[in-house]
mmCIF file of C-alpha atoms in Angstrom:
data_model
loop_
_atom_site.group_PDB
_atom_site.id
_atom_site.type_symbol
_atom_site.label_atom_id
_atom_site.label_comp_id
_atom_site.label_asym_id
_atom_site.label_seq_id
_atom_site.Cartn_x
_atom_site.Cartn_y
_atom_site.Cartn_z
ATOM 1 C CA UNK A 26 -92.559 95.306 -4.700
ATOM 2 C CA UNK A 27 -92.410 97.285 -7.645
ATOM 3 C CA UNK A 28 -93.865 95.080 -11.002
ATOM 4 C CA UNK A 29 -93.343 96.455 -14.608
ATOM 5 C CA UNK A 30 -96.252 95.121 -17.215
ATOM 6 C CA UNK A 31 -95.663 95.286 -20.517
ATOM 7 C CA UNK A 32 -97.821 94.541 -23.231
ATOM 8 C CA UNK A 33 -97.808 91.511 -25.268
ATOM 9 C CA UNK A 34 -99.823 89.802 -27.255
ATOM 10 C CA UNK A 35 -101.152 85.793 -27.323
ATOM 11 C CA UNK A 36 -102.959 83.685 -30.077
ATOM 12 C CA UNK A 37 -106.471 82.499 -28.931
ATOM 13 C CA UNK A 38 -106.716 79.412 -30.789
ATOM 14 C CA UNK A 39 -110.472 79.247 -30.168
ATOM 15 C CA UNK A 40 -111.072 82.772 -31.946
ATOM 16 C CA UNK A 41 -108.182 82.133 -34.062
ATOM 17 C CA UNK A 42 -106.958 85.748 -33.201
ATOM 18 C CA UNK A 43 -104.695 87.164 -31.005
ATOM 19 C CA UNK A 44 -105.557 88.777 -27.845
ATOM 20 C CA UNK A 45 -104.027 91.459 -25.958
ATOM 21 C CA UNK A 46 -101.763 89.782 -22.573
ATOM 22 C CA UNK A 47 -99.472 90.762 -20.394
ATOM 23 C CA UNK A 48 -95.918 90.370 -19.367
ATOM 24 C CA UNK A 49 -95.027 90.794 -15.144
ATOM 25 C CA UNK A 50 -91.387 91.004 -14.424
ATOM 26 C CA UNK A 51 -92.067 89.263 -11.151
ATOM 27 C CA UNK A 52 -93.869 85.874 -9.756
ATOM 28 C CA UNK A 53 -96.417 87.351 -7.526
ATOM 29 C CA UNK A 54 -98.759 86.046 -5.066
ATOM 30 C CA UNK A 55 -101.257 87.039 -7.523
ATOM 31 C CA UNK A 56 -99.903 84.388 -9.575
ATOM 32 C CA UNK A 57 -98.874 81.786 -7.336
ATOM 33 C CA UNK A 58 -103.067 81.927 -5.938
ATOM 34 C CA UNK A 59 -103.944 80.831 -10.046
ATOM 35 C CA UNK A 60 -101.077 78.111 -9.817
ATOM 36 C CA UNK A 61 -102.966 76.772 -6.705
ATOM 37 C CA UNK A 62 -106.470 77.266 -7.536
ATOM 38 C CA UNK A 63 -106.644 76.636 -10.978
ATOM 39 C CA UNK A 64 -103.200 74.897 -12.234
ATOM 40 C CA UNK A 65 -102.334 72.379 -10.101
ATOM 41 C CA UNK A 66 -106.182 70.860 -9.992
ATOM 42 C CA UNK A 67 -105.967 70.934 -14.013
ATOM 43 C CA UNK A 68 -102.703 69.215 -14.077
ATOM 44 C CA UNK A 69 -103.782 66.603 -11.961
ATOM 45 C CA UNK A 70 -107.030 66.018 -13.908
ATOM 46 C CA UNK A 71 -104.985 65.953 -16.930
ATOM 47 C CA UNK A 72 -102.375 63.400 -15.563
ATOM 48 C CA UNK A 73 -105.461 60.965 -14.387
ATOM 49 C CA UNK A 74 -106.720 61.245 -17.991
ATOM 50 C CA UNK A 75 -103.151 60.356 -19.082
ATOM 51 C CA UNK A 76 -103.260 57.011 -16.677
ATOM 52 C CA UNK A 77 -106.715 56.066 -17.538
ATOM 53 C CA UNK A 78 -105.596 56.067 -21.277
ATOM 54 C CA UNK A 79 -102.526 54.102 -19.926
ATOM 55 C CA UNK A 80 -100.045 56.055 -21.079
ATOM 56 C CA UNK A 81 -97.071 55.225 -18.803
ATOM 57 C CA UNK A 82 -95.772 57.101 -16.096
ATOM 58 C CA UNK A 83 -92.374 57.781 -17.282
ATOM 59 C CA UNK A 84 -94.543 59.849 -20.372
ATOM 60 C CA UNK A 85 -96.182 62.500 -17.986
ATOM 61 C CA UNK A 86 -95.259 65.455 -17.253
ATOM 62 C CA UNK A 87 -92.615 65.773 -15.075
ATOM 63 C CA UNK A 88 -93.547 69.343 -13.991
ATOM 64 C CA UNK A 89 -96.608 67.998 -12.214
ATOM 65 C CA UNK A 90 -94.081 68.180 -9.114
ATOM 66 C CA UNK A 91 -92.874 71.535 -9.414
ATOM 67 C CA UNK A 92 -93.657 73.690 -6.482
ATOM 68 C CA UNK A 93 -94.172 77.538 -7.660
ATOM 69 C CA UNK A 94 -94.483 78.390 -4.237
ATOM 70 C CA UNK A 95 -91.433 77.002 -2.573
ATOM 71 C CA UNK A 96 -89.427 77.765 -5.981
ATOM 72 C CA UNK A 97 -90.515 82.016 -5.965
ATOM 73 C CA UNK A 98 -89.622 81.997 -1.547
ATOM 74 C CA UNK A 99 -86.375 80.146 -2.614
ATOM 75 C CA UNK A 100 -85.484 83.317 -4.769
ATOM 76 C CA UNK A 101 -86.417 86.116 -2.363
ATOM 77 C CA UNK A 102 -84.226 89.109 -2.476
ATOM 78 C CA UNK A 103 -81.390 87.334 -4.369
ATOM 79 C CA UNK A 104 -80.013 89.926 -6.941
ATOM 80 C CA UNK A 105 -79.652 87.070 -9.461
ATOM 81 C CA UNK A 106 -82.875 85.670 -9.687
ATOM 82 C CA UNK A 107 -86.149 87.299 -11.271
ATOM 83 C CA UNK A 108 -89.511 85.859 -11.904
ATOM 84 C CA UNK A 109 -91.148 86.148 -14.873
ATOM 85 C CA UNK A 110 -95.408 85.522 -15.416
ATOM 86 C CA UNK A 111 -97.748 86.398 -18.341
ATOM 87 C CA UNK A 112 -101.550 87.085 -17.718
ATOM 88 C CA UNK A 113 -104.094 86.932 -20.203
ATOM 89 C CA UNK A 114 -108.129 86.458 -20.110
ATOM 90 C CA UNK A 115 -107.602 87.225 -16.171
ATOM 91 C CA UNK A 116 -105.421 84.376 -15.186
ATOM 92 C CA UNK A 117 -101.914 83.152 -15.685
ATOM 93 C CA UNK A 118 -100.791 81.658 -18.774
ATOM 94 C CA UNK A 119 -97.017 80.775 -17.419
ATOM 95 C CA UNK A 120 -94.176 81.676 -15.346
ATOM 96 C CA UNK A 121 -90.385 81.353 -15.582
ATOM 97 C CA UNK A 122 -87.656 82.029 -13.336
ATOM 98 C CA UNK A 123 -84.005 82.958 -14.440
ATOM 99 C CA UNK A 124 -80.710 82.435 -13.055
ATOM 100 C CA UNK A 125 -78.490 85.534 -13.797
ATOM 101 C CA UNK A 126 -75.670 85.512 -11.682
ATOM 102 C CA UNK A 127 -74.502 81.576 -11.482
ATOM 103 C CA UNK A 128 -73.981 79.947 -14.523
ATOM 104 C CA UNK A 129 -71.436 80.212 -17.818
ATOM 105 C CA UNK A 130 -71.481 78.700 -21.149
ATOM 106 C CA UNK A 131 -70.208 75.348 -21.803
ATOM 107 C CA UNK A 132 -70.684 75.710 -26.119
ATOM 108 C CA UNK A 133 -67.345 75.824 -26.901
ATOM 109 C CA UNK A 134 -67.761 79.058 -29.632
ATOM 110 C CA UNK A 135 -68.050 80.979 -25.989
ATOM 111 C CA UNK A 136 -66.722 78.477 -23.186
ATOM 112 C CA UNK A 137 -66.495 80.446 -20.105
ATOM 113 C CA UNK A 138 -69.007 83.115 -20.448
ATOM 114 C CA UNK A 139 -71.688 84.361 -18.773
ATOM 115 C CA UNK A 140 -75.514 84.080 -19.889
ATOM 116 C CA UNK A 141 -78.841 83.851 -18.365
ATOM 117 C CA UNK A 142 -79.683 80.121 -17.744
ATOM 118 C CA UNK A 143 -83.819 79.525 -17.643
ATOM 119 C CA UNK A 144 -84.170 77.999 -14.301
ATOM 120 C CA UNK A 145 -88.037 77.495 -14.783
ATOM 121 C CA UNK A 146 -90.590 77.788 -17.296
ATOM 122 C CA UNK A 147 -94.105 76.303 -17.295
ATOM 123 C CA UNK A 148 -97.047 76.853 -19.454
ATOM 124 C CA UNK A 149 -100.590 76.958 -17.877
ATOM 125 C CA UNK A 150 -102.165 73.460 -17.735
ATOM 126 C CA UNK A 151 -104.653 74.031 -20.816
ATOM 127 C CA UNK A 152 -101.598 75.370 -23.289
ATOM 128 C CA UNK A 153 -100.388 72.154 -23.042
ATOM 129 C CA UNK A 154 -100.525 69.971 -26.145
ATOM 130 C CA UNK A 155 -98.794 66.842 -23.970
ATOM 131 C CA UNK A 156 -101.449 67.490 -21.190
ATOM 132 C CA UNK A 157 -104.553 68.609 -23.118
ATOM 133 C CA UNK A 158 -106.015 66.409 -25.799
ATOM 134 C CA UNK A 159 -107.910 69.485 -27.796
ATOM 135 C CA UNK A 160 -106.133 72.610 -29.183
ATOM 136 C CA UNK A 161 -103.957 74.465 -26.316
ATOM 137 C CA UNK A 162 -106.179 77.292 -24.974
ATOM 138 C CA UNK A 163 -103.591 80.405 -25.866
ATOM 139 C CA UNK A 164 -100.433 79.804 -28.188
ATOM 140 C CA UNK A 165 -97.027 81.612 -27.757
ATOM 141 C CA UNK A 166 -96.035 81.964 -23.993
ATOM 142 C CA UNK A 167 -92.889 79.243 -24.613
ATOM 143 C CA UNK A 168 -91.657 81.464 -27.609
ATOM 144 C CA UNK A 169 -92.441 84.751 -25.616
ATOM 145 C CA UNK A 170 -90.257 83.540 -22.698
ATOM 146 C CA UNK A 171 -87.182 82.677 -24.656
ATOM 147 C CA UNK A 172 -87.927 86.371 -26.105
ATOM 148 C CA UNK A 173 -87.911 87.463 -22.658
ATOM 149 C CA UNK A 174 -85.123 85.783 -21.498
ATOM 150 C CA UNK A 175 -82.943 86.917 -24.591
ATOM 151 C CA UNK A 176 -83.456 90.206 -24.041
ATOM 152 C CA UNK A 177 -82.535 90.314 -20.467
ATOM 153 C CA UNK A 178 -79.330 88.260 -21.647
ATOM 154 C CA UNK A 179 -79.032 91.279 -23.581
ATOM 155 C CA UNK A 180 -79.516 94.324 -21.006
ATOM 156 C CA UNK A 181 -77.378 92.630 -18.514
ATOM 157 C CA UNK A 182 -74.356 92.680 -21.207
ATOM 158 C CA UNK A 183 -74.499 88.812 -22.045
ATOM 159 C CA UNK A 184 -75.549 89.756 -25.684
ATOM 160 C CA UNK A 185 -77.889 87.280 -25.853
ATOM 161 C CA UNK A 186 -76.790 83.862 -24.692
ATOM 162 C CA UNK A 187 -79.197 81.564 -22.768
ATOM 163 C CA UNK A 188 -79.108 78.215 -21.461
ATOM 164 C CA UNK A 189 -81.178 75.893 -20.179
ATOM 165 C CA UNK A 190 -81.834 72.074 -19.515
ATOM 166 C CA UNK A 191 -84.767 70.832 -21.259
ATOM 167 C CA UNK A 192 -87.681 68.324 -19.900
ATOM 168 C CA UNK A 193 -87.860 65.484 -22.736
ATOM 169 C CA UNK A 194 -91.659 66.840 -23.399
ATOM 170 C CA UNK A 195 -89.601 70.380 -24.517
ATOM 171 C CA UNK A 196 -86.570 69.308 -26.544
ATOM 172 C CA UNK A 197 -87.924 69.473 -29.829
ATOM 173 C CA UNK A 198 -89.222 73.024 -29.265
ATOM 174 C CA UNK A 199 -85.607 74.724 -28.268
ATOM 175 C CA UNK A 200 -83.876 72.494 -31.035
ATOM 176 C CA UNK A 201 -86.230 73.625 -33.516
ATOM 177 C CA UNK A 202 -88.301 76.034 -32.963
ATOM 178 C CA UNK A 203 -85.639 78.105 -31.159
ATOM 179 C CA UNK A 204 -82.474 77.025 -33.080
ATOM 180 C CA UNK A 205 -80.825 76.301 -29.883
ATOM 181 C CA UNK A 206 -77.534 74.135 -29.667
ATOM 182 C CA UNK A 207 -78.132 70.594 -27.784
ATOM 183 C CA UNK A 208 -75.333 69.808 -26.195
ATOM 184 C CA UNK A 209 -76.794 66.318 -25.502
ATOM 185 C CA UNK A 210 -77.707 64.814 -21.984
ATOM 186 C CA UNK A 211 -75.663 66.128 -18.599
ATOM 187 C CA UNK A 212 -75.408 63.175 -16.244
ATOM 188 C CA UNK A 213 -74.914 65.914 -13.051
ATOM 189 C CA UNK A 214 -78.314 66.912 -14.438
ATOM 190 C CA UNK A 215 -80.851 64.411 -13.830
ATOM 191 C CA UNK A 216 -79.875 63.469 -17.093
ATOM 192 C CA UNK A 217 -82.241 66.224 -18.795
ATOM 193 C CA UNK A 218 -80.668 67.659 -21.989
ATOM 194 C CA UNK A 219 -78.741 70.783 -22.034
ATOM 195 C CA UNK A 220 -79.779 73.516 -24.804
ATOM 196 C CA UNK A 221 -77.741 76.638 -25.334
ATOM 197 C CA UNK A 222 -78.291 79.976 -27.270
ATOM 198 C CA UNK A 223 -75.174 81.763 -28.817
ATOM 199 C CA UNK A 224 -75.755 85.806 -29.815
ATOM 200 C CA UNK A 225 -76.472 84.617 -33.557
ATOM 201 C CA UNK A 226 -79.255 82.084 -32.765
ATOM 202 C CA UNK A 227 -80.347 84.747 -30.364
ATOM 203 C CA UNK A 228 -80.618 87.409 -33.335
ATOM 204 C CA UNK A 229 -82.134 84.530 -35.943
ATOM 205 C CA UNK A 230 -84.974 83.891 -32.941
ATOM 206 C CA UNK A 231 -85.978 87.295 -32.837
ATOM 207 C CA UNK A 232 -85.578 88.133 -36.305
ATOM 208 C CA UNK A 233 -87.973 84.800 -36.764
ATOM 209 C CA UNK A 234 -90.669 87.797 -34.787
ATOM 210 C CA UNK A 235 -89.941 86.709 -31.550
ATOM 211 C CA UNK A 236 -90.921 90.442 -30.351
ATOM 212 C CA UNK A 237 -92.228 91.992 -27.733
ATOM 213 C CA UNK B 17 -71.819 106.381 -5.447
ATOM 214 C CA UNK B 18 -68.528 106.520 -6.567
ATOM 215 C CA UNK B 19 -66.178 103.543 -5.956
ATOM 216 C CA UNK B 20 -62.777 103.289 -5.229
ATOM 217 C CA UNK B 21 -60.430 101.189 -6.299
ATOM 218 C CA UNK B 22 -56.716 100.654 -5.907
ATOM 219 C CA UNK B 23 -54.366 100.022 -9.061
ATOM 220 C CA UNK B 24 -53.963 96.869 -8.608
ATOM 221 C CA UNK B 25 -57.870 96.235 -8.215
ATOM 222 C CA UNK B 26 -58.679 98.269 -11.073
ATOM 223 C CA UNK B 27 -56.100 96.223 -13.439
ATOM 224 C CA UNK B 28 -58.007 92.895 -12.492
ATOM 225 C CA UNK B 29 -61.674 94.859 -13.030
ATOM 226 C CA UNK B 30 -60.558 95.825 -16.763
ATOM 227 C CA UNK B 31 -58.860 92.460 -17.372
ATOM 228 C CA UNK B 32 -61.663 90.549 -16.436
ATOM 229 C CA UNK B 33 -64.095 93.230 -18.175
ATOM 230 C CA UNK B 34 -62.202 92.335 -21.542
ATOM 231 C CA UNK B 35 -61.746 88.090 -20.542
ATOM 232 C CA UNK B 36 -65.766 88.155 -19.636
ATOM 233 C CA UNK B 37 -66.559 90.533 -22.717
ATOM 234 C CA UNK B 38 -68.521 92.703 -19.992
ATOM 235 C CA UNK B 39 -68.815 96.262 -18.882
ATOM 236 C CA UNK B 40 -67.369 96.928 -15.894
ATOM 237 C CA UNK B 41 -70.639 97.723 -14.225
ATOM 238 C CA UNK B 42 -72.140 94.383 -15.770
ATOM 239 C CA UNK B 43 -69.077 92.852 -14.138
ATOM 240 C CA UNK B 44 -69.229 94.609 -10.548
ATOM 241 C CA UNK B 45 -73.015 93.415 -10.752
ATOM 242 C CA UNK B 46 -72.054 89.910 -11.016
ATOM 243 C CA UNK B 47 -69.743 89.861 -8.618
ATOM 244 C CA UNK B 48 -72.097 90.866 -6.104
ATOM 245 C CA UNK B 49 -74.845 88.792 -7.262
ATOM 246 C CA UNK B 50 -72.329 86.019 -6.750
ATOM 247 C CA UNK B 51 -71.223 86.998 -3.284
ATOM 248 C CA UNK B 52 -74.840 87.471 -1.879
ATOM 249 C CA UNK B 53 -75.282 84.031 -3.512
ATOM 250 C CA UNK B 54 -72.361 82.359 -1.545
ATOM 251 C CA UNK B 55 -73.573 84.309 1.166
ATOM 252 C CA UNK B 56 -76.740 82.883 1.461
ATOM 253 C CA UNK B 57 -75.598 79.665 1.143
ATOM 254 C CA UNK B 58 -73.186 79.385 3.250
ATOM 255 C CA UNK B 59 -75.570 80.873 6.271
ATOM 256 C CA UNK B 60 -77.818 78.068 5.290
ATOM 257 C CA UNK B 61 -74.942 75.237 6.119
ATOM 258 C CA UNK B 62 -73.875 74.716 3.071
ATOM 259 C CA UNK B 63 -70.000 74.466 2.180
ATOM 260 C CA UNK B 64 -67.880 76.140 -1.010
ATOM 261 C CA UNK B 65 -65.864 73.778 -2.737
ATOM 262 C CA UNK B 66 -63.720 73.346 -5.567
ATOM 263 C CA UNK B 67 -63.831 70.498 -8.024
ATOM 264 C CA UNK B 68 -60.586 69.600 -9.747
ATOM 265 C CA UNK B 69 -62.718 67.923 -12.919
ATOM 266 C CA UNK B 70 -59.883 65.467 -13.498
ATOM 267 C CA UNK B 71 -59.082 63.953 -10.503
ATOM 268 C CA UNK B 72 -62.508 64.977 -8.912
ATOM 269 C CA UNK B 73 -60.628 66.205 -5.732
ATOM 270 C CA UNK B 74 -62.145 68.425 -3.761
ATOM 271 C CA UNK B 75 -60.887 71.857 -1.887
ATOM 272 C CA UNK B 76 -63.309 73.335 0.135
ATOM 273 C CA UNK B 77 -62.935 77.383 0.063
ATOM 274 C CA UNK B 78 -62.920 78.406 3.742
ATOM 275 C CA UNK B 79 -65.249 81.348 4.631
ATOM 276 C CA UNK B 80 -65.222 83.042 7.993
#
């Protein structure tokens, strides 16, 4: 399998600078080995921190489930899936998956057509302010996604439009951090709220220096 | 490659290019992405159906 890197670049909040990272066009075993070894041990420390504080169950993370492994075999050699993962310090900061070939718009500006809908997208245990307590680790792989996602919206002719359906810990970053349109809860959706991107939100994001 | 299409098929490529705002290689790309999709799924045991969103009847689309 062929992987194109590009360069990127994520804020070390300890140094308070930013520090050279990476972006993989694929979900590679490389990868999936950190999610093993090093995220799913963190997230379960973190969610036994969040029950001996007794924060309720319904408040964790609801990602703590999510299977990388299972969900990257599931997309083998389908033509409209692709993986997504960024590296930085030597590990992996987060992955996404996109759907590019099933799903259409349901904002009614541009009912009907086609756009890349964000299957996945998880940030690295230790970026997580809802799973961390302290300062997330590196800052940026959430907005650097969307970026990413946007402009493969864009090469594939969609001009920009994304969608995706939000876990509750999320919502307030695609509402307002990435202008997205809410289109409120979708029942057929384990109830999670719908966000969706048109071309002009998409140019707004990126003109906010959403670059890569 | 070079693909060939009949009249009729090339009519129905350009209208949907224009209805989907698409290139017509964006649109050929979809349509495969979408048939190796239904593919796959239907080799797995699933079944293709159609969902009339007012009445909620369902047609299933026979493959063979």
């Amino acid at each position: 399998m062929t992987v194109e890197i590009s360069p990127i670049v994520l804020l070390n909040t300890e140094r308070g600078e930013p520090e050279a990272a990476e972006l993989w066009d694929a979900i590679t075993d490389a990868q999936l080995a950190d999610w093993e070894a090093e995220w799913v041990p963190e997230t379960f420390k973190a969610v036994q921190k969040l029950h001996r504080r007794g924060v309720e169950r319904h408040q964790w993370p609801q990602s703590r489930h999510w299977d990388w492994r299972a969900k990257v075999a599931e997309l083998k050699g389908l033509l409209g899936a692709q993986g997504f993962s960024i590296m930085c310090g030597g590990m992996t900061q987060g992955m996404m998956t996109l759907d590019m070939g099933s799903k259409r718009c349901l904002l009614e500006s541009q009912r009907g057509q086609h756009l890349i809908y964000v299957d996945y997208v998880e940030n690295a245990p230790w970026n997580r302010k809802d799973l961390v307590n302290t300062e997330p680790r590196y800052c940026g792989v959430g907005s650097i996604f969307i970026r990413t996602a946007i402009e493969v919206s864009r090469l594939e002719g969609f001009k920009g439009r994304i969608g995706l359906h939000s876990l509750p810990q999320s919502e307030s970053f695609y509402r307002n951090k990435c202008g997205m349109t809410d289109l409120g809860k979708d029942s057929n959706y384990q109830d999670l709220r719908y966000f969706e991107m048109t071309p002009e939100q998409a140019l707004i994001f990126v003109m906010k220096g959403g670059s890569l | 490659m070079t693909l060939n299409l009949t009249e009729a098929e090339m009519k129905v490529l350009e209208d949907l290019s224009v209805k989907k705002d698409l290139s017509k290689t964006s649109l050929i790309r979809q349509a495969l992405r979408l048939y190796q999709l239904v593919e796959v799924r239907v080799e797995r045991g699933d079944k293709l159906f159609f969902e009339d969103d007012k009445t909620k009847e369902k047609a299933e689309v026979m493959l063979l």
